[in-house]
């Protein structure tokens, strides 16, 4: 113990820290060092007062004593930075064992911001600023009313009715769509069946008649008119939306609008082409395929339901990790190319020995890629599988790689989800202004 | 450093915080601001005493100094709220970097409550309030005794015997049930086989005799009587339960009671219909299908075993996240509709080129949906698989979507399970009253 | 602010807490309450000293002020309990928002104990107390030497040679075993092929000759003698182990010893039976199946490698969660029974309409259970799949249930693994005595 | 309460702790114990000053009071060690309930180091020390320029052009490669088809002509020359890289260089062999298989893209857990051997009863191992599946084991990923020197 004559009392916010002058001389140029230098023609003060937080000063003083800057757990980065700047220690390196203590409260302000923006985007989204109609009253008040009617069905009885009606039309058009597929399947199976003559040839039977060209593609007209009715309703709805929307640009850019727009065409084109469609079955197939958009319109239903927090966080996580998803897809594509080629050569090299069975299940490398996808995802239909030992080895490696790849997705998704869920949960319990 | 004349000592619970008057003037109207205003014809006190926690006051004073309200890690929300209210700072916004520190002790009281309710519900559940029999002694004491005998088999030797007997009857009825399925399968395969004539037609053979109508559905009568015996025991047990149950309404609403009740009927109906059943094989099939309820009765066995904490938490998690589960099922249904339709048109468009092989594996869109389920779950039987390149592309996308969907379930389930497990573990180690 | 005349200074370990007498009167009968009662004919002390930790006393005083007992984050339960007992507050209920803060340092002592026992069991295990040979020197020193030679191959050059030799013999016996399987397969395929006559019958061909009874099961004798050589080595090794083992009972109970012992028999029995085996091919198959034990002996190799911490923790987690695993297996068994029966009746009810195709893929309910296992695990071979719409619905439900069941395993395993890994990591960094 | 005469004030860094002399006499020989022994002919000091952190001293004093050493949560190990050493308590055992508090800031310095090294290795890697060219200016400045041109394409326009050109050549060579596979497949399917004569033999048809030996393997020469062009470019690039590389040894050891080098050969060998290749189709197949290296060169593309943090952490996690991966692969190999043998004997024992169907799907034990891999990974092609009840039981166990094995991977990967991600996130937010 050295002489107490050198002792100095640092009254920081009321808490009296005591230390030796020699301790404070560890870092010249800092605010505490200056206390140890007597002013011009004066003496050193025995006690100095600072109006700072006494809590963190303990760690600052510890830095002078041990030359290692530690910090309390879960300290806010901004607080620590300000404190260090005040004491002239902005360049002090934090001890590595404390780096993680800091990280907690750090990126969170950004996370909170990202989450709030995402929530806002979901809620208001293309609705645009709701308050704008109030300022431009000259335009009439029916526009906001119409917009609310169509987009916030829970707000009024009329809105509920409109939503119910719209849902019924959607269900109707889906039923019609599924009916149509059976018509197209019947037409397809009766007109195109080249497999049978090929089989017959093998068995020495006379080839069957060519598909009767008279069996044309014939849709029940009443289905078409019913579908037209539904589509007209959807068109009217889309028109009403586009007129009443406060923010036209956002509205037009939204994918839902594009789906709505594109789903109007199939039935119109089919009616326009009319009976000539019977001679262009391929066009009918394309028009049918376009009708899959009706299924996508079901997504609007999801918008009406209030989603629980966990799912909103999940959606936000998926949206915010598109870069990771993109690179993982690239990696997957690379795996498919690699294992597909390996499988092809494994089979070719393995079956060339002439041991009795030497047939491969594929005719080109694209089929190998298809096999790779089905094996990597562990679906394994069994339409293609390796016949040779070498091919089986490549297939086994592919199957294991597929299992590992699916496991790799879990930690990335999980860690991001956990962070975001904690943020969302904390935000939910504070008022918008940030008060308790 | 400013003059010490302005300094004020705030003795908060014994800890002396010191600061300048100017610092306290940061937020007018608060309790600390008032200290800087001299009372009528008086002077400012040099030291003021507050009987509050000195720990949190450091953060309150920090708010005056830096105009940012931080809080210590893992602080209880209620404590912070009360402290801020005392100092007149209820509207002070918490710094965003501290929002997460607060969330910890926050929703937990609710979580604890939900968990305790769930535990209680499991234990007492339909047992109803156990203490009610005590109050109505006139009804006799045999009811609670019977109830305990049937539902808490570990409590007495008679209970153990009853449970063992019940278990033996259950095993017996299951063995009989499995025996009966083989009778029904034999009957089915010998009476209905329309595939064979169809095959014969193709190969030019004479069609086989029509299924002999005389081969009637004939069950071994002794099996039926043995089953009746078991069912009578179950009926007696159900009757005893329904009489002795203290809370009749809860008892009737419980799904286990419904299963018990419904499982009584098949054998009774079959005996009532008697020999006429031989001419209604479909009815026999339905009665057989109803016997699957015997398997569900095994669930009661699970109730007898003491379940480890982790599994109880898992069950609670699943029960409490039914909303998320419902929406995910909706999403899944949407995916099935979407990918099923895409697959259908992918195959139709892809095989229409007439390149030799142009057969599809399905006859209607329902089979496509079935294929989609089997691909999304990565089961992949291989009864249906795409034949064309376009169909293979849609199938590859479907398989990848399926893998991703299964991965999506993990984080939601995991985050909720972790929270609930921590709660359950903490609760387990405290006495019911909350003391250590 | 009340009069300061009532104020009391509580000097707890040097920190001076101040409060009013009225505050301390909140809980009569406690140690602090007694301070407010003047002793017989005396006056109240203005300052009282307690030789206790000042840190926790802040929370104790907070209990008097707010009547809610909070605690600092991550406080050790034992510390808190002792402190509360000292102040006479052992029955004070902890506020629910603090229950989780406590749970941290709570079950951990047990966890540490379980982990240390598991590690010790793994390391010493059946080795028994190593120090016992030292005390009984009369028995000679060759026993511990032999034991170390056989079980700690890294400790000496001779040990390494013995381990290498043993490994070579093991590899040799495996190669011989795989060779023998091909002999048995050849015998099997040439003697039993009842499928061909059945096929021939269908196609109207003359039935093939009955399998020539003369083609007897004939193993290459040199393989058998080579195998005998290896097995003799294993027997010698086992004998040496059983003689030198310090703890005979543990040694005999260990599963590895049982495997070693059982793997000696097949070749001995085969030699004893000799040529008569040719007329009992079934016995040869059973003896072959017993040779699978050679593969299990590979597990000893794993014991020689030093396992990384994560894997040891994983093994410990799996071992310590056998109750959860057992109940999940029960649940799985229940699912198999339920979905298997549902699938059977779904198919039977669905195909009974006589729409042309009405065949089922199974002949008894056991095959349905087999199908359920393959569907629940999402393997999906495709040997059995539903043919009817109703069967497809049950199959779809089964596939989804299978996917969910596999996801359910993740959180239980993960939460336990995380706890145990943190414990193991912390233990690894302390000396065995618990000092830093 | 004992007499205050024995009380001692310990002024630690300004905070006055008070305790009894008797308390400090708990641990003889420590620094605090010495305070209780009066010096030669002196009296005991009433107050002693230590220039240490007052925060931790509370826990040190608590050790004297309760004989249990606790520590604050998330304390840095180094800080605690130093403090204990100062007070002469280096051998004090930490209470088990605090072991986990310490582990936090513990292994992290190593983790940070490992992560920084990994990041540096990725960025600079084989680039070698960038500053070395500056020191050896005599070598000319074109080398670093060339190196940067080839490896940091974003740094200059010329670099971007070179990267684009290189990418185009790579795409070109991949297209050519895929074209070549179709030539090889055509050749293969027209020359080797021994399956058909075998089928014919069974059906009593005359055997088809032997494959025409004249149909030789003929590649389109223009493809070969185009491929040569691409490969020449790759050779030039590799040469430029090898000349300009500052660290030749690291460059030669890098796997990418080996891939680059090996991918030069196939086309050169094929040109050298020339027309004679037509008589050695096997050689051509091997050369084709070597061309799969072109796909691996795509990995260089991945190096050009900036990878998000989560993926870099994932790569680091996978790289740093190669020991766990290796042992799990060993475990997997053991499972394959075990379940493959079990399946073989299960099928053989199960089908030997002669019940009508008794065929197995495999001809040797290697096929059983192949089946095991496909079942463990839950791919389940369905080319091999058990036919007997006993085989189905082994298959069910295998399928369940496969599902469990895939679940086992998750926790190990996840726990390591979480630790590493936290470390990487914290590091990213500090300046390289460690200051805020």
XYZ file of C-alpha atoms in Angstrom, chain A residues 26-184:
159
model
C -1.416 5.408 -17.204
C -2.871 7.155 -20.241
C -1.424 10.620 -20.878
C -3.605 13.126 -22.589
C -6.891 11.821 -21.228
C -9.163 13.845 -18.997
C -8.233 11.883 -15.885
C -4.518 12.267 -16.581
C -4.911 16.029 -16.488
C -6.122 15.813 -12.911
C -2.680 14.625 -11.881
C -0.956 17.674 -13.341
C -1.005 20.641 -10.976
C -2.481 23.716 -12.591
C -0.331 26.850 -12.999
C 0.792 27.835 -9.572
C -1.842 25.787 -7.817
C -2.093 22.554 -5.950
C -3.874 19.375 -6.854
C -7.430 19.054 -5.709
C -8.103 16.287 -3.208
C -11.581 15.676 -4.576
C -13.000 16.335 -8.016
C -16.652 16.160 -9.013
C -17.959 14.931 -12.392
C -21.620 14.951 -13.272
C -21.500 11.574 -15.036
C -22.991 8.129 -14.514
C -21.148 6.457 -11.646
C -21.957 2.983 -13.012
C -19.737 3.038 -16.073
C -16.973 5.018 -14.390
C -16.001 1.871 -12.494
C -15.056 0.279 -15.813
C -13.235 3.416 -16.956
C -11.184 3.399 -13.782
C -10.571 -0.326 -14.241
C -9.021 0.529 -17.603
C -6.505 2.761 -15.833
C -5.771 0.088 -13.263
C -5.452 -2.992 -15.519
C -5.002 -1.395 -18.960
C -7.819 -3.575 -20.236
C -11.132 -1.990 -21.060
C -14.013 -4.207 -20.039
C -17.668 -3.310 -20.047
C -20.765 -4.473 -18.156
C -22.937 -7.086 -19.845
C -25.591 -5.923 -22.286
C -24.427 -2.325 -22.278
C -25.826 -0.025 -24.962
C -23.141 0.810 -27.488
C -24.160 4.472 -27.729
C -23.893 4.916 -23.957
C -20.461 3.364 -23.832
C -19.246 5.413 -26.790
C -20.417 8.679 -25.254
C -18.838 7.849 -21.914
C -15.508 6.909 -23.487
C -15.559 10.076 -25.569
C -16.140 12.177 -22.449
C -13.143 10.680 -20.685
C -10.990 11.076 -23.792
C -10.735 7.339 -24.351
C -12.522 7.085 -27.703
C -9.601 5.100 -29.120
C -9.378 2.623 -26.279
C -9.639 -0.937 -27.609
C -12.302 -3.023 -25.938
C -11.029 -6.324 -24.535
C -12.029 -9.194 -26.871
C -13.825 -11.006 -24.073
C -16.308 -8.123 -23.966
C -16.991 -7.798 -27.679
C -20.033 -9.994 -27.476
C -21.520 -8.142 -24.523
C -21.786 -5.121 -26.712
C -23.287 -6.750 -29.743
C -26.612 -7.184 -28.014
C -28.063 -3.720 -28.088
C -26.257 -2.837 -31.203
C -27.750 -3.736 -34.530
C -31.113 -3.753 -32.865
C -32.105 -0.192 -33.647
C -31.760 -1.100 -37.330
C -33.623 -4.346 -36.781
C -36.453 -2.476 -35.095
C -36.551 -0.017 -37.949
C -36.610 -2.778 -40.582
C -39.370 -4.579 -38.752
C -41.525 -1.480 -38.323
C -41.154 -0.633 -41.983
C -42.111 -4.163 -42.938
C -45.171 -4.061 -40.689
C -46.197 -0.691 -42.036
C -45.668 -1.845 -45.596
C -47.908 -4.801 -44.970
C -50.665 -2.849 -43.322
C -50.855 0.277 -45.416
C -48.853 -0.989 -48.364
C -50.458 0.039 -51.557
C -53.242 1.654 -49.622
C -51.074 4.726 -49.764
C -51.325 7.510 -47.245
C -54.797 7.253 -45.811
C -54.816 10.894 -44.785
C -54.403 12.258 -48.305
C -58.145 12.080 -49.103
C -58.815 14.317 -46.152
C -56.724 17.097 -47.618
C -58.258 16.932 -51.106
C -61.888 16.993 -50.230
C -62.801 18.427 -53.599
C -62.381 14.984 -55.146
C -65.335 13.789 -53.213
C -65.438 11.385 -50.327
C -66.648 8.371 -52.255
C -63.122 7.324 -53.264
C -61.813 6.573 -49.794
C -65.137 4.975 -49.003
C -64.866 2.677 -52.052
C -61.241 1.883 -51.238
C -62.093 0.975 -47.666
C -65.050 -1.061 -48.898
C -62.846 -3.183 -51.131
C -59.742 -3.461 -48.993
C -60.881 -3.336 -45.393
C -63.894 -5.633 -45.441
C -64.093 -5.752 -41.660
C -64.727 -2.009 -41.404
C -68.365 -2.043 -42.562
C -71.270 -4.330 -43.346
C -71.158 -3.416 -47.041
C -67.482 -4.313 -47.064
C -68.226 -7.690 -45.569
C -70.879 -8.347 -48.185
C -68.567 -7.307 -51.008
C -65.807 -9.546 -49.693
C -68.200 -12.466 -49.350
C -69.519 -11.942 -52.879
C -66.011 -11.713 -54.256
C -65.036 -14.885 -52.453
C -68.065 -16.716 -53.848
C -67.187 -15.644 -57.374
C -63.620 -16.814 -56.800
C -64.778 -20.197 -55.576
C -67.118 -20.406 -58.568
C -64.396 -19.668 -61.068
C -62.139 -22.252 -59.420
C -64.838 -24.926 -59.682
C -65.326 -24.029 -63.344
C -61.577 -24.149 -63.895
C -61.316 -27.642 -62.417
C -64.260 -28.731 -64.590
C -62.463 -27.431 -67.650
C -59.337 -29.391 -66.904
C -61.310 -32.617 -67.133
C -62.610 -31.580 -70.573
C -59.073 -30.862 -71.707
